[in-house]
Amino acid sequence: MSAFFPILFGLLTIAFVGYCWWYFSPKQKGKRGEAKVHEILSQLPEEYIIMDDVVLPTNKGTTQIDHIVVSKYGIFAIETKNYRGDIYGDDDRYKWTQIIATDITFRKNWWKTYTYINKNHFYNPVKQAVGHVYRMKEHLKEWPNLRVIPIVVFTAKADISKVTTRNHVICDFDLLSTIKSYITPYINDEDVNKIAGLLSQKNVRDIVDDKTHARNVKAVALEIDRKITSGICPRCGGRLIERNGKYGSFLGCSNYPNCKFTSPL
């Protein structure tokens, strides 16, 4: 009996650590962010049709769109990022930067505070959202002049004030007002239902699991990284050279300004 409680404590500790690892994993953080955005989108009037987690086939595999909103005022392709900290990026940069500064205070001979800086890079979400627009249009050729608007939504925990963009990169509390700012009808109610039905028909989420989609995305990313490592611009085939900017050194295309591709060092 005396050995029972240590064993129980050990099992509970393992279970707790496992739960924390699962809860704070990137996948679960992403799902919580998407659930929050869905809750916000559900406040739209009934004339807006909301679709979540749509996977469309492409000539290179698949593309996964977090949320699609279909309306007569436009089709919205929404990329959700459940990130925190300071976000740095622009429309042309291949990868954006996330910086999380954490103050740690401890006492040795006296109290002293140190700031721990954690820097991460992630694929440009504007390029993701714009890519979703093109992939959607490939499946909606019946409407060649269809207005599809890319939107990148960060949670309120992120500071996006240092992002430079011509597109919608917003915090979640601005999502409804951004969508409702489009007030000119481009299609009628019949087309709205036809488009939503067609996208639903093309959605292969039921037969493409997360691992398969991740492999498709990874294969494309590896090819891009291979070109960057070789000093080749993955956008136009030009030569990548080191440049200096206000946020430090980076790789830029030699064909600038015709090609504005950049990548962090």
XYZ file of C-alpha atoms in Angstrom:
265
model
C 0.000 0.000 0.000
C 2.893 2.336 0.777
C 4.106 2.049 -2.827
C 0.683 2.841 -4.283
C 0.702 6.611 -3.744
C 4.147 7.231 -5.320
C 3.083 5.188 -8.356
C -0.221 7.068 -8.567
C 1.601 10.398 -8.230
C 4.011 9.370 -10.976
C 1.179 8.370 -13.331
C -0.692 11.609 -12.653
C 2.486 13.605 -13.323
C 3.050 11.812 -16.636
C -0.590 12.384 -17.607
C -0.362 16.074 -16.694
C 2.872 16.590 -18.660
C 1.375 14.759 -21.626
C -1.751 16.912 -21.525
C 0.321 20.116 -21.356
C 2.439 18.954 -24.298
C -0.733 18.221 -26.310
C -2.570 21.396 -25.274
C 0.317 23.740 -26.142
C 1.336 21.938 -29.353
C 1.248 24.107 -32.524
C -1.573 22.000 -33.955
C -3.859 22.466 -30.951
C -2.975 26.176 -30.667
C -3.945 26.539 -34.312
C -7.240 24.730 -33.776
C -8.097 26.969 -30.811
C -7.399 30.030 -32.948
C -9.591 28.703 -35.754
C -12.391 27.933 -33.286
C -12.242 31.495 -31.993
C -12.407 32.934 -35.513
C -15.340 30.644 -36.350
C -17.168 31.965 -33.291
C -16.604 35.512 -34.529
C -17.728 34.675 -38.066
C -20.910 33.065 -36.745
C -22.042 36.581 -35.776
C -22.369 37.541 -39.465
C -25.903 37.830 -40.902
C -27.475 34.738 -42.489
C -26.742 36.000 -46.018
C -23.061 35.092 -45.417
C -22.172 31.414 -45.848
C -19.310 30.246 -43.610
C -17.103 27.267 -44.455
C -14.344 25.991 -42.161
C -11.233 23.885 -42.834
C -11.623 23.536 -46.592
C -9.043 21.456 -48.483
C -8.957 21.987 -52.253
C -6.936 19.903 -54.734
C -4.191 21.692 -56.681
C -1.712 20.714 -59.371
C 0.922 20.356 -56.608
C -1.221 18.483 -54.090
C -3.654 20.322 -51.836
C -4.240 23.693 -50.222
C -5.969 24.083 -46.853
C -8.043 27.202 -46.172
C -8.946 27.879 -42.545
C -12.189 29.733 -43.330
C -14.114 30.783 -46.425
C -16.958 33.290 -46.268
C -19.168 33.413 -49.356
C -21.316 36.499 -49.886
C -22.662 38.643 -52.709
C -20.177 41.325 -51.652
C -17.173 39.085 -52.196
C -15.601 35.775 -51.237
C -13.239 35.971 -48.252
C -10.298 33.581 -47.879
C -9.209 33.745 -44.240
C -5.886 32.543 -42.845
C -5.830 32.340 -39.032
C -2.681 32.704 -36.893
C -2.950 32.045 -33.163
C 0.380 33.738 -32.363
C 1.536 36.113 -29.664
C 4.379 38.572 -29.377
C 5.694 41.103 -31.898
C 5.204 40.205 -35.556
C 7.487 41.577 -38.287
C 6.886 41.143 -42.012
C 5.696 42.522 -45.315
C 3.990 41.277 -48.468
C 7.186 40.192 -50.254
C 9.230 38.606 -47.483
C 9.320 34.783 -47.755
C 9.204 34.324 -43.987
C 7.954 36.573 -41.212
C 9.444 36.904 -37.738
C 7.812 36.411 -34.348
C 9.622 37.851 -31.326
C 8.509 37.023 -27.800
C 10.203 38.973 -25.018
C 9.872 37.476 -21.537
C 11.139 39.250 -18.404
C 12.700 36.873 -15.868
C 13.439 38.201 -12.380
C 15.610 36.287 -9.907
C 17.733 36.963 -6.875
C 21.353 36.034 -6.334
C 22.927 38.840 -4.358
C 20.177 41.234 -5.376
C 17.034 41.235 -7.485
C 17.733 41.540 -11.170
C 15.531 41.290 -14.258
C 16.676 39.772 -17.531
C 14.746 39.833 -20.773
C 14.706 36.532 -22.654
C 14.176 36.966 -26.403
C 12.693 34.097 -28.391
C 12.741 34.595 -32.168
C 10.860 32.346 -34.606
C 10.289 32.464 -38.354
C 7.118 31.326 -40.113
C 5.934 31.289 -43.705
C 4.486 34.594 -44.928
C 0.724 34.335 -44.149
C -0.142 36.955 -46.788
C 1.380 34.698 -49.440
C -0.666 31.847 -47.981
C -3.902 33.824 -48.149
C -3.208 35.184 -51.653
C -2.303 31.657 -52.764
C -5.678 30.471 -51.462
C -7.341 33.111 -53.628
C -5.699 31.792 -56.797
C -6.463 28.174 -55.907
C -10.120 29.047 -55.278
C -10.396 30.896 -58.589
C -9.086 27.824 -60.395
C -12.192 25.999 -59.189
C -14.548 28.922 -59.872
C -13.791 29.669 -63.530
C -17.505 30.117 -64.234
C -17.119 33.495 -62.498
C -13.953 34.996 -64.090
C -14.455 38.411 -62.469
C -15.290 37.057 -59.037
C -13.966 39.192 -56.200
C -11.978 37.059 -53.735
C -10.439 38.913 -50.784
C -7.549 37.449 -48.743
C -7.556 38.170 -45.012
C -4.923 37.221 -42.409
C -6.267 37.207 -38.843
C -4.039 37.208 -35.767
C -5.354 36.777 -32.265
C -5.375 39.807 -29.997
C -2.233 38.487 -28.248
C -0.111 39.498 -31.261
C 1.277 42.964 -31.965
C 1.058 43.441 -35.741
C 1.847 47.165 -35.741
C 5.228 46.465 -37.366
C 3.739 44.591 -40.340
C 3.825 46.447 -43.665
C 1.183 45.254 -46.114
C -1.254 46.283 -48.826
C -3.595 43.467 -47.774
C -5.833 42.833 -44.789
C -3.615 41.741 -41.890
C -5.763 42.322 -38.817
C -6.481 41.229 -35.264
C -9.555 39.120 -34.595
C -11.537 42.006 -33.090
C -11.418 43.781 -36.488
C -12.589 40.789 -38.529
C -16.326 41.525 -38.641
C -15.875 45.201 -39.489
C -13.386 44.311 -42.242
C -15.800 41.909 -43.908
C -18.764 44.260 -43.490
C -16.781 47.127 -45.050
C -17.444 45.474 -48.440
C -20.945 46.704 -49.289
C -21.102 46.624 -53.112
C -22.840 43.478 -54.450
C -20.935 41.634 -57.206
C -23.048 38.505 -57.519
C -26.633 37.567 -56.697
C -27.987 35.193 -54.064
C -28.252 32.349 -56.581
C -24.553 32.632 -57.415
C -23.689 32.728 -53.708
C -25.399 29.375 -53.203
C -23.860 27.906 -56.376
C -20.347 28.980 -55.364
C -20.735 27.634 -51.829
C -22.095 24.358 -53.219
C -19.239 24.023 -55.712
C -16.570 24.705 -53.069
C -18.241 22.175 -50.793
C -18.223 19.660 -53.642
C -14.524 20.296 -54.360
C -13.604 20.046 -50.663
C -11.545 16.863 -50.169
C -11.085 17.206 -46.407
C -12.936 13.895 -45.861
C -10.328 11.960 -47.866
C -7.203 14.031 -47.150
C -6.027 13.899 -43.541
C -3.696 16.361 -41.831
C -0.621 14.179 -42.406
C -1.214 13.918 -46.143
C -1.777 17.654 -46.479
C 1.303 18.353 -44.341
C 3.401 16.167 -46.661
C 2.132 18.115 -49.674
C 2.979 21.441 -48.040
C 6.366 20.185 -46.849
C 7.332 19.008 -50.334
C 6.686 22.473 -51.779
C 8.493 24.171 -48.876
C 11.526 21.895 -49.243
C 11.832 22.768 -52.917
C 11.689 26.490 -52.090
C 14.273 26.079 -49.304
C 16.535 24.090 -51.638
C 16.549 26.954 -54.131
C 17.202 29.540 -51.419
C 20.101 27.481 -50.045
C 21.510 27.317 -53.588
C 21.247 31.110 -53.885
C 18.412 30.951 -56.428
C 15.281 33.062 -56.175
C 12.335 30.599 -56.053
C 10.037 33.201 -57.612
C 11.898 34.269 -60.762
C 15.107 32.216 -60.837
C 17.360 35.226 -60.220
C 20.387 35.297 -57.928
C 19.916 35.912 -54.193
C 22.261 38.454 -52.629
C 22.682 39.689 -49.064
C 21.135 43.077 -48.363
C 20.709 45.291 -45.303
C 17.382 46.738 -44.161
C 15.867 48.414 -41.133
C 15.330 44.996 -39.498
C 18.848 43.698 -40.255
C 20.412 41.621 -43.021
C 18.353 39.496 -45.387
C 18.516 37.792 -48.770
C 17.004 39.690 -51.691
C 16.609 38.948 -55.390
C 19.129 40.487 -57.784
C 16.227 41.308 -60.109
C 14.784 43.842 -57.652
C 12.593 45.903 -58.141
C 11.009 43.637 -60.784
C 11.141 40.796 -58.240
C 10.727 41.681 -54.572
C 11.356 38.251 -53.085
C 13.178 38.321 -49.731
C 14.144 35.722 -47.132
C 15.702 36.099 -43.647
C 19.285 35.000 -43.097
